[in-house]
Amino acid sequence: MATSISSRTSFLLQLIGIICILFFSLDLLFLLFPLQITDKLWQINLCRSLVDQGIVPLLGLGAIITAYWVDRASESSRSSSSGLKLPIFILSSLLGLIFLLIFPLHLSNVNQLKAEGLTRIEKEAEQSENQVKSQLAQLQNQLGNDQVKASVEKQRAALKEQLRTQLNELVKDEQKYNQALSNNQLPEAQKDLLKQYKTNLNSLDNFIAQQTDPEQLAKQRISQIQTQAQQQLQKTQEDAWKELRTGINSLLLSIGYIVIGWRGLRGMGVSKSGSSSLSTRK
């Protein structure tokens, strides 16, 4: 009875182990194709996926080795797991080598892409700033023309009159005034203008000057570009730092696989040498 239970337990453990290994192998085939070996991003995604799935074959190997121990404990004369010992230990050693190589390869690719990304972000930000400065210079040259200057002043006057009408309407009606301040779609600059205009009518002139002054607009745009670039740089740094987890997990997996494979192969070697010495003495 005990032998039957041990046999069934061993069979189920072997089945689970083989399914885990086949699951990982099938997943690996889908990850490999289409092959893009020279693409650093493809290599990073492949390494990350392998490490994320790396525990699956480890559990499979553990299940098969446990099945072998169950067979030995039950002293089964026909141990079906014994035939899997050598392939399992070889596979474990091979996986250990693969995950050991993934550790430096993954971190190297991540650092390289991070450096390229930082350089690209800084270059794009610099180009955008130069473009804004170039547009500002062109606009200032155009403002030297009396006709262009008169046209701009006319637009300022029209904008000022339009805003004054809207602000007067909101300030006179307390309900509309509060609704405007609580409107999430209204820009903060306009909300600040509305608050200031209620107590100081001259604040409209300052607002118009800021919104139509080319130098002020250029400074605001450059400030936005620098802020966005800083955010992108920080995100790139954070994403690269997160990839360190993949490298460490890969190193841990390689240690586990190598220990299992090395100890298993070493144990089999000792067992064979012990058996041969006994047969020689006989």
mmCIF file of C-alpha atoms in Angstrom:
data_model
loop_
_atom_site.group_PDB
_atom_site.id
_atom_site.type_symbol
_atom_site.label_atom_id
_atom_site.label_comp_id
_atom_site.label_asym_id
_atom_site.label_seq_id
_atom_site.Cartn_x
_atom_site.Cartn_y
_atom_site.Cartn_z
ATOM 1 C CA MET A 1 0.000 0.000 0.000
ATOM 2 C CA ALA A 2 2.753 2.442 0.989
ATOM 3 C CA THR A 3 4.690 1.536 -2.160
ATOM 4 C CA SER A 4 1.621 2.247 -4.284
ATOM 5 C CA ILE A 5 1.112 5.668 -2.690
ATOM 6 C CA SER A 6 4.805 6.515 -3.143
ATOM 7 C CA SER A 7 4.653 5.413 -6.764
ATOM 8 C CA ARG A 8 1.637 7.628 -7.451
ATOM 9 C CA THR A 9 3.227 10.568 -5.658
ATOM 10 C CA SER A 10 6.427 10.132 -7.646
ATOM 11 C CA PHE A 11 4.475 9.947 -10.904
ATOM 12 C CA LEU A 12 2.506 13.124 -10.147
ATOM 13 C CA LEU A 13 5.661 14.998 -9.162
ATOM 14 C CA GLN A 14 7.399 13.942 -12.368
ATOM 15 C CA LEU A 15 4.351 14.966 -14.405
ATOM 16 C CA ILE A 16 4.256 18.398 -12.774
ATOM 17 C CA GLY A 17 7.988 18.829 -13.282
ATOM 18 C CA ILE A 18 7.897 17.874 -16.948
ATOM 19 C CA ILE A 19 4.902 20.174 -17.601
ATOM 20 C CA CYS A 20 6.719 23.097 -15.942
ATOM 21 C CA ILE A 21 9.807 22.530 -18.085
ATOM 22 C CA LEU A 22 7.757 22.131 -21.283
ATOM 23 C CA PHE A 23 5.757 25.254 -20.411
ATOM 24 C CA PHE A 24 8.949 27.280 -20.074
ATOM 25 C CA SER A 25 10.412 25.800 -23.286
ATOM 26 C CA LEU A 26 7.270 26.595 -25.288
ATOM 27 C CA ASP A 27 7.153 30.112 -23.885
ATOM 28 C CA LEU A 28 10.805 30.566 -24.813
ATOM 29 C CA LEU A 29 10.101 29.637 -28.445
ATOM 30 C CA PHE A 30 7.388 32.287 -28.701
ATOM 31 C CA LEU A 31 9.679 34.874 -27.097
ATOM 32 C CA LEU A 32 12.540 34.178 -29.487
ATOM 33 C CA PHE A 33 10.571 34.764 -32.683
ATOM 34 C CA PRO A 34 10.794 36.944 -34.603
ATOM 35 C CA LEU A 35 14.544 37.031 -34.017
ATOM 36 C CA GLN A 36 16.029 40.507 -33.595
ATOM 37 C CA ILE A 37 19.365 39.632 -32.057
ATOM 38 C CA THR A 38 21.023 42.970 -32.813
ATOM 39 C CA ASP A 39 18.165 44.984 -31.294
ATOM 40 C CA LYS A 40 19.068 46.025 -27.743
ATOM 41 C CA LEU A 41 15.447 46.615 -26.772
ATOM 42 C CA TRP A 42 14.509 43.123 -28.004
ATOM 43 C CA GLN A 43 17.318 41.658 -25.903
ATOM 44 C CA ILE A 44 16.137 43.566 -22.830
ATOM 45 C CA ASN A 45 12.541 42.403 -23.244
ATOM 46 C CA LEU A 46 13.709 38.813 -23.826
ATOM 47 C CA CYS A 47 15.924 38.794 -20.738
ATOM 48 C CA ARG A 48 13.176 40.337 -18.628
ATOM 49 C CA SER A 49 10.636 37.739 -19.791
ATOM 50 C CA LEU A 50 13.066 34.857 -19.229
ATOM 51 C CA VAL A 51 13.828 36.006 -15.710
ATOM 52 C CA ASP A 52 10.145 36.530 -14.924
ATOM 53 C CA GLN A 53 9.465 32.925 -16.037
ATOM 54 C CA GLY A 54 12.736 31.574 -14.653
ATOM 55 C CA ILE A 55 11.184 30.194 -11.485
ATOM 56 C CA VAL A 56 8.899 27.847 -13.477
ATOM 57 C CA PRO A 57 11.564 25.334 -14.636
ATOM 58 C CA LEU A 58 13.206 25.598 -11.204
ATOM 59 C CA LEU A 59 9.988 24.354 -9.642
ATOM 60 C CA GLY A 60 9.825 21.649 -12.296
ATOM 61 C CA LEU A 61 13.350 20.480 -11.536
ATOM 62 C CA GLY A 62 12.555 20.493 -7.836
ATOM 63 C CA ALA A 63 9.460 18.375 -8.414
ATOM 64 C CA ILE A 64 11.382 15.765 -10.424
ATOM 65 C CA ILE A 65 14.211 15.611 -7.880
ATOM 66 C CA THR A 66 11.637 15.230 -5.106
ATOM 67 C CA ALA A 67 10.092 12.363 -7.073
ATOM 68 C CA TYR A 68 13.499 10.677 -7.124
ATOM 69 C CA TRP A 69 13.797 11.058 -3.345
ATOM 70 C CA VAL A 70 10.304 9.584 -2.908
ATOM 71 C CA ASP A 71 11.343 6.589 -5.002
ATOM 72 C CA ARG A 72 14.486 6.128 -2.949
ATOM 73 C CA ALA A 73 12.598 6.441 0.347
ATOM 74 C CA SER A 74 10.131 3.778 -0.767
ATOM 75 C CA GLU A 75 13.052 1.631 -2.010
ATOM 76 C CA SER A 76 11.271 1.157 -5.307
ATOM 77 C CA SER A 77 13.029 -1.356 -7.457
ATOM 78 C CA ARG A 78 11.810 0.265 -10.637
ATOM 79 C CA SER A 79 12.446 3.949 -10.089
ATOM 80 C CA SER A 80 11.107 5.829 -13.116
ATOM 81 C CA SER A 81 12.717 9.058 -11.926
ATOM 82 C CA SER A 82 16.243 7.641 -11.929
ATOM 83 C CA GLY A 83 16.447 7.876 -15.696
ATOM 84 C CA LEU A 84 15.717 11.594 -15.513
ATOM 85 C CA LYS A 85 18.512 12.389 -13.078
ATOM 86 C CA LEU A 86 21.334 13.028 -15.539
ATOM 87 C CA PRO A 87 19.267 15.078 -18.064
ATOM 88 C CA ILE A 88 17.783 17.101 -15.202
ATOM 89 C CA PHE A 89 21.144 17.993 -13.688
ATOM 90 C CA ILE A 90 22.592 18.843 -17.120
ATOM 91 C CA LEU A 91 19.564 21.025 -17.877
ATOM 92 C CA SER A 92 19.887 22.741 -14.504
ATOM 93 C CA SER A 93 23.562 23.499 -15.132
ATOM 94 C CA LEU A 94 22.746 24.836 -18.605
ATOM 95 C CA LEU A 95 19.995 27.103 -17.270
ATOM 96 C CA GLY A 96 22.328 28.285 -14.547
ATOM 97 C CA LEU A 97 24.875 29.307 -17.175
ATOM 98 C CA ILE A 98 22.195 31.082 -19.229
ATOM 99 C CA PHE A 99 20.892 33.123 -16.298
ATOM 100 C CA LEU A 100 24.449 33.881 -15.223
ATOM 101 C CA LEU A 101 25.156 35.347 -18.684
ATOM 102 C CA ILE A 102 21.868 37.279 -18.643
ATOM 103 C CA PHE A 103 23.002 39.244 -15.562
ATOM 104 C CA PRO A 104 25.827 41.277 -17.189
ATOM 105 C CA LEU A 105 24.193 41.321 -20.637
ATOM 106 C CA HIS A 106 20.934 42.785 -19.369
ATOM 107 C CA LEU A 107 22.557 45.463 -17.224
ATOM 108 C CA SER A 108 24.910 46.416 -20.044
ATOM 109 C CA ASN A 109 22.029 46.812 -22.518
ATOM 110 C CA VAL A 110 19.990 48.821 -20.008
ATOM 111 C CA ASN A 111 22.887 51.190 -19.305
ATOM 112 C CA GLN A 112 23.539 51.635 -23.010
ATOM 113 C CA LEU A 113 19.902 52.424 -23.806
ATOM 114 C CA LYS A 114 19.731 54.720 -20.786
ATOM 115 C CA ALA A 115 22.762 56.686 -21.990
ATOM 116 C CA GLU A 116 21.294 56.920 -25.496
ATOM 117 C CA GLY A 117 17.944 58.034 -24.086
ATOM 118 C CA LEU A 118 19.477 60.738 -21.900
ATOM 119 C CA THR A 119 21.510 62.053 -24.805
ATOM 120 C CA ARG A 120 18.447 62.079 -27.089
ATOM 121 C CA ILE A 121 16.292 63.912 -24.543
ATOM 122 C CA GLU A 122 18.942 66.578 -23.932
ATOM 123 C CA LYS A 123 19.501 67.019 -27.664
ATOM 124 C CA GLU A 124 15.779 67.361 -28.410
ATOM 125 C CA ALA A 125 15.365 69.870 -25.576
ATOM 126 C CA GLU A 126 18.293 71.912 -26.884
ATOM 127 C CA GLN A 127 16.865 71.882 -30.406
ATOM 128 C CA SER A 128 13.452 73.004 -29.136
ATOM 129 C CA GLU A 129 15.013 75.852 -27.145
ATOM 130 C CA ASN A 130 17.016 77.016 -30.159
ATOM 131 C CA GLN A 131 13.860 76.901 -32.270
ATOM 132 C CA VAL A 132 11.986 79.086 -29.771
ATOM 133 C CA LYS A 133 14.883 81.561 -29.653
ATOM 134 C CA SER A 134 15.007 81.654 -33.452
ATOM 135 C CA GLN A 135 11.269 82.343 -33.648
ATOM 136 C CA LEU A 136 11.636 85.086 -31.035
ATOM 137 C CA ALA A 137 14.397 86.760 -33.062
ATOM 138 C CA GLN A 138 12.277 86.643 -36.220
ATOM 139 C CA LEU A 139 9.276 88.081 -34.399
ATOM 140 C CA GLN A 140 11.335 90.894 -32.911
ATOM 141 C CA ASN A 141 12.604 91.777 -36.376
ATOM 142 C CA GLN A 142 9.048 91.850 -37.677
ATOM 143 C CA LEU A 143 7.963 94.128 -34.835
ATOM 144 C CA GLY A 144 10.453 96.673 -36.130
ATOM 145 C CA ASN A 145 8.055 97.246 -39.012
ATOM 146 C CA ASP A 146 5.506 99.975 -38.169
ATOM 147 C CA GLN A 147 2.643 98.202 -39.918
ATOM 148 C CA VAL A 148 3.280 94.921 -38.073
ATOM 149 C CA LYS A 149 3.641 96.785 -34.786
ATOM 150 C CA ALA A 150 0.350 98.624 -35.353
ATOM 151 C CA SER A 151 -1.378 95.343 -36.171
ATOM 152 C CA VAL A 152 -0.091 93.745 -32.953
ATOM 153 C CA GLU A 153 -1.251 96.726 -30.891
ATOM 154 C CA LYS A 154 -4.679 96.475 -32.490
ATOM 155 C CA GLN A 155 -4.879 92.786 -31.565
ATOM 156 C CA ARG A 156 -3.836 93.600 -27.999
ATOM 157 C CA ALA A 157 -6.555 96.209 -27.703
ATOM 158 C CA ALA A 158 -9.193 93.810 -29.044
ATOM 159 C CA LEU A 159 -8.056 91.061 -26.665
ATOM 160 C CA LYS A 160 -8.061 93.483 -23.735
ATOM 161 C CA GLU A 161 -11.583 94.643 -24.504
ATOM 162 C CA GLN A 162 -12.833 91.077 -24.865
ATOM 163 C CA LEU A 163 -11.284 89.966 -21.561
ATOM 164 C CA ARG A 164 -12.537 93.081 -19.745
ATOM 165 C CA THR A 165 -16.104 92.323 -20.844
ATOM 166 C CA GLN A 166 -15.864 88.722 -19.673
ATOM 167 C CA LEU A 167 -14.222 89.609 -16.369
ATOM 168 C CA ASN A 168 -16.740 92.338 -15.587
ATOM 169 C CA GLU A 169 -19.558 89.881 -16.179
ATOM 170 C CA LEU A 170 -18.005 87.309 -13.831
ATOM 171 C CA VAL A 171 -17.076 89.795 -11.118
ATOM 172 C CA LYS A 172 -20.563 91.302 -10.976
ATOM 173 C CA ASP A 173 -22.230 87.889 -10.598
ATOM 174 C CA GLU A 174 -20.987 86.110 -7.468
ATOM 175 C CA GLN A 175 -22.403 82.749 -8.566
ATOM 176 C CA LYS A 176 -20.659 82.852 -11.949
ATOM 177 C CA TYR A 177 -17.494 84.076 -10.217
ATOM 178 C CA ASN A 178 -17.403 81.063 -7.869
ATOM 179 C CA GLN A 179 -18.258 78.667 -10.702
ATOM 180 C CA ALA A 180 -15.339 79.993 -12.753
ATOM 181 C CA LEU A 181 -12.930 79.545 -9.844
ATOM 182 C CA SER A 182 -14.112 75.958 -9.284
ATOM 183 C CA ASN A 183 -13.934 75.077 -12.988
ATOM 184 C CA ASN A 184 -11.110 72.544 -13.426
ATOM 185 C CA GLN A 185 -10.897 73.241 -17.169
ATOM 186 C CA LEU A 186 -10.068 76.909 -16.636
ATOM 187 C CA PRO A 187 -6.281 77.539 -16.601
ATOM 188 C CA GLU A 188 -4.759 78.645 -13.301
ATOM 189 C CA ALA A 189 -3.402 81.819 -14.899
ATOM 190 C CA GLN A 190 -6.923 82.937 -15.793
ATOM 191 C CA LYS A 191 -8.190 82.073 -12.309
ATOM 192 C CA ASP A 192 -5.412 84.193 -10.794
ATOM 193 C CA LEU A 193 -6.340 87.032 -13.156
ATOM 194 C CA LEU A 194 -9.977 86.772 -12.111
ATOM 195 C CA LYS A 195 -9.048 86.985 -8.408
ATOM 196 C CA GLN A 196 -6.738 89.942 -8.965
ATOM 197 C CA TYR A 197 -9.146 91.776 -11.256
ATOM 198 C CA LYS A 198 -11.846 91.732 -8.591
ATOM 199 C CA THR A 199 -9.702 93.924 -6.344
ATOM 200 C CA ASN A 200 -7.426 95.619 -8.887
ATOM 201 C CA LEU A 201 -8.691 96.549 -12.356
ATOM 202 C CA ASN A 202 -5.154 97.365 -13.537
ATOM 203 C CA SER A 203 -4.167 93.689 -13.251
ATOM 204 C CA LEU A 204 -5.698 93.146 -16.691
ATOM 205 C CA ASP A 205 -3.082 95.418 -18.269
ATOM 206 C CA ASN A 206 -0.275 93.399 -16.680
ATOM 207 C CA PHE A 207 -1.855 90.134 -17.821
ATOM 208 C CA ILE A 208 -2.224 91.367 -21.407
ATOM 209 C CA ALA A 209 1.385 92.536 -21.414
ATOM 210 C CA GLN A 210 2.616 89.154 -20.191
ATOM 211 C CA GLN A 211 0.479 87.154 -22.621
ATOM 212 C CA THR A 212 1.452 89.203 -25.663
ATOM 213 C CA ASP A 213 5.081 90.030 -24.887
ATOM 214 C CA PRO A 214 7.268 87.846 -27.171
ATOM 215 C CA GLU A 215 10.126 87.664 -24.690
ATOM 216 C CA GLN A 216 7.852 86.585 -21.830
ATOM 217 C CA LEU A 217 6.176 83.984 -24.017
ATOM 218 C CA ALA A 218 9.544 82.671 -25.144
ATOM 219 C CA LYS A 219 10.762 82.408 -21.555
ATOM 220 C CA GLN A 220 7.609 80.529 -20.565
ATOM 221 C CA ARG A 221 7.998 78.125 -23.475
ATOM 222 C CA ILE A 222 11.676 77.502 -22.706
ATOM 223 C CA SER A 223 10.787 76.893 -19.064
ATOM 224 C CA GLN A 224 8.167 74.324 -20.141
ATOM 225 C CA ILE A 225 10.693 72.596 -22.415
ATOM 226 C CA GLN A 226 13.245 72.384 -19.611
ATOM 227 C CA THR A 227 10.658 71.051 -17.152
ATOM 228 C CA GLN A 228 9.478 68.380 -19.586
ATOM 229 C CA ALA A 229 13.057 67.383 -20.365
ATOM 230 C CA GLN A 230 13.849 67.099 -16.657
ATOM 231 C CA GLN A 231 10.809 64.890 -16.118
ATOM 232 C CA GLN A 232 11.803 62.656 -19.030
ATOM 233 C CA LEU A 233 15.368 62.403 -17.745
ATOM 234 C CA GLN A 234 14.132 61.432 -14.289
ATOM 235 C CA LYS A 235 11.749 58.818 -15.713
ATOM 236 C CA THR A 236 14.536 57.320 -17.829
ATOM 237 C CA GLN A 237 16.763 57.079 -14.762
ATOM 238 C CA GLU A 238 13.979 55.458 -12.734
ATOM 239 C CA ASP A 239 13.156 52.932 -15.476
ATOM 240 C CA ALA A 240 16.816 51.933 -15.734
ATOM 241 C CA TRP A 241 17.047 51.571 -11.950
ATOM 242 C CA LYS A 242 14.007 49.256 -11.933
ATOM 243 C CA GLU A 243 15.777 46.942 -14.379
ATOM 244 C CA LEU A 244 18.335 46.214 -11.664
ATOM 245 C CA ARG A 245 15.687 43.931 -10.156
ATOM 246 C CA THR A 246 15.785 41.769 -13.283
ATOM 247 C CA GLY A 247 19.571 41.511 -13.078
ATOM 248 C CA ILE A 248 19.546 40.527 -9.404
ATOM 249 C CA ASN A 249 16.777 37.962 -9.945
ATOM 250 C CA SER A 250 18.748 36.509 -12.842
ATOM 251 C CA LEU A 251 21.805 36.157 -10.624
ATOM 252 C CA LEU A 252 19.752 34.451 -7.897
ATOM 253 C CA LEU A 253 18.241 32.042 -10.425
ATOM 254 C CA SER A 254 21.666 31.193 -11.813
ATOM 255 C CA ILE A 255 22.934 30.383 -8.312
ATOM 256 C CA GLY A 256 19.968 28.091 -7.690
ATOM 257 C CA TYR A 257 20.312 26.240 -10.997
ATOM 258 C CA ILE A 258 24.096 25.909 -10.778
ATOM 259 C CA VAL A 259 23.969 24.573 -7.221
ATOM 260 C CA ILE A 260 21.357 21.975 -8.169
ATOM 261 C CA GLY A 261 23.200 20.927 -11.314
ATOM 262 C CA TRP A 262 26.683 20.899 -9.773
ATOM 263 C CA ARG A 263 25.685 19.016 -6.643
ATOM 264 C CA GLY A 264 23.632 16.558 -8.661
ATOM 265 C CA LEU A 265 26.371 15.786 -11.160
ATOM 266 C CA ARG A 266 28.926 15.623 -8.368
ATOM 267 C CA GLY A 267 26.707 13.246 -6.400
ATOM 268 C CA MET A 268 26.259 11.006 -9.408
ATOM 269 C CA GLY A 269 30.007 10.965 -9.964
ATOM 270 C CA VAL A 270 30.649 9.966 -6.358
ATOM 271 C CA SER A 271 27.946 7.315 -6.566
ATOM 272 C CA LYS A 272 29.454 5.796 -9.716
ATOM 273 C CA SER A 273 32.964 5.833 -8.295
ATOM 274 C CA GLY A 274 31.702 4.167 -5.124
ATOM 275 C CA SER A 275 29.918 1.466 -7.090
ATOM 276 C CA SER A 276 32.979 0.766 -9.242
ATOM 277 C CA SER A 277 35.235 0.445 -6.178
ATOM 278 C CA LEU A 278 32.852 -2.025 -4.605
ATOM 279 C CA SER A 279 32.752 -4.126 -7.744
ATOM 280 C CA THR A 280 36.589 -4.109 -7.863
ATOM 281 C CA ARG A 281 36.837 -5.371 -4.300
ATOM 282 C CA LYS A 282 34.466 -8.163 -5.101
#
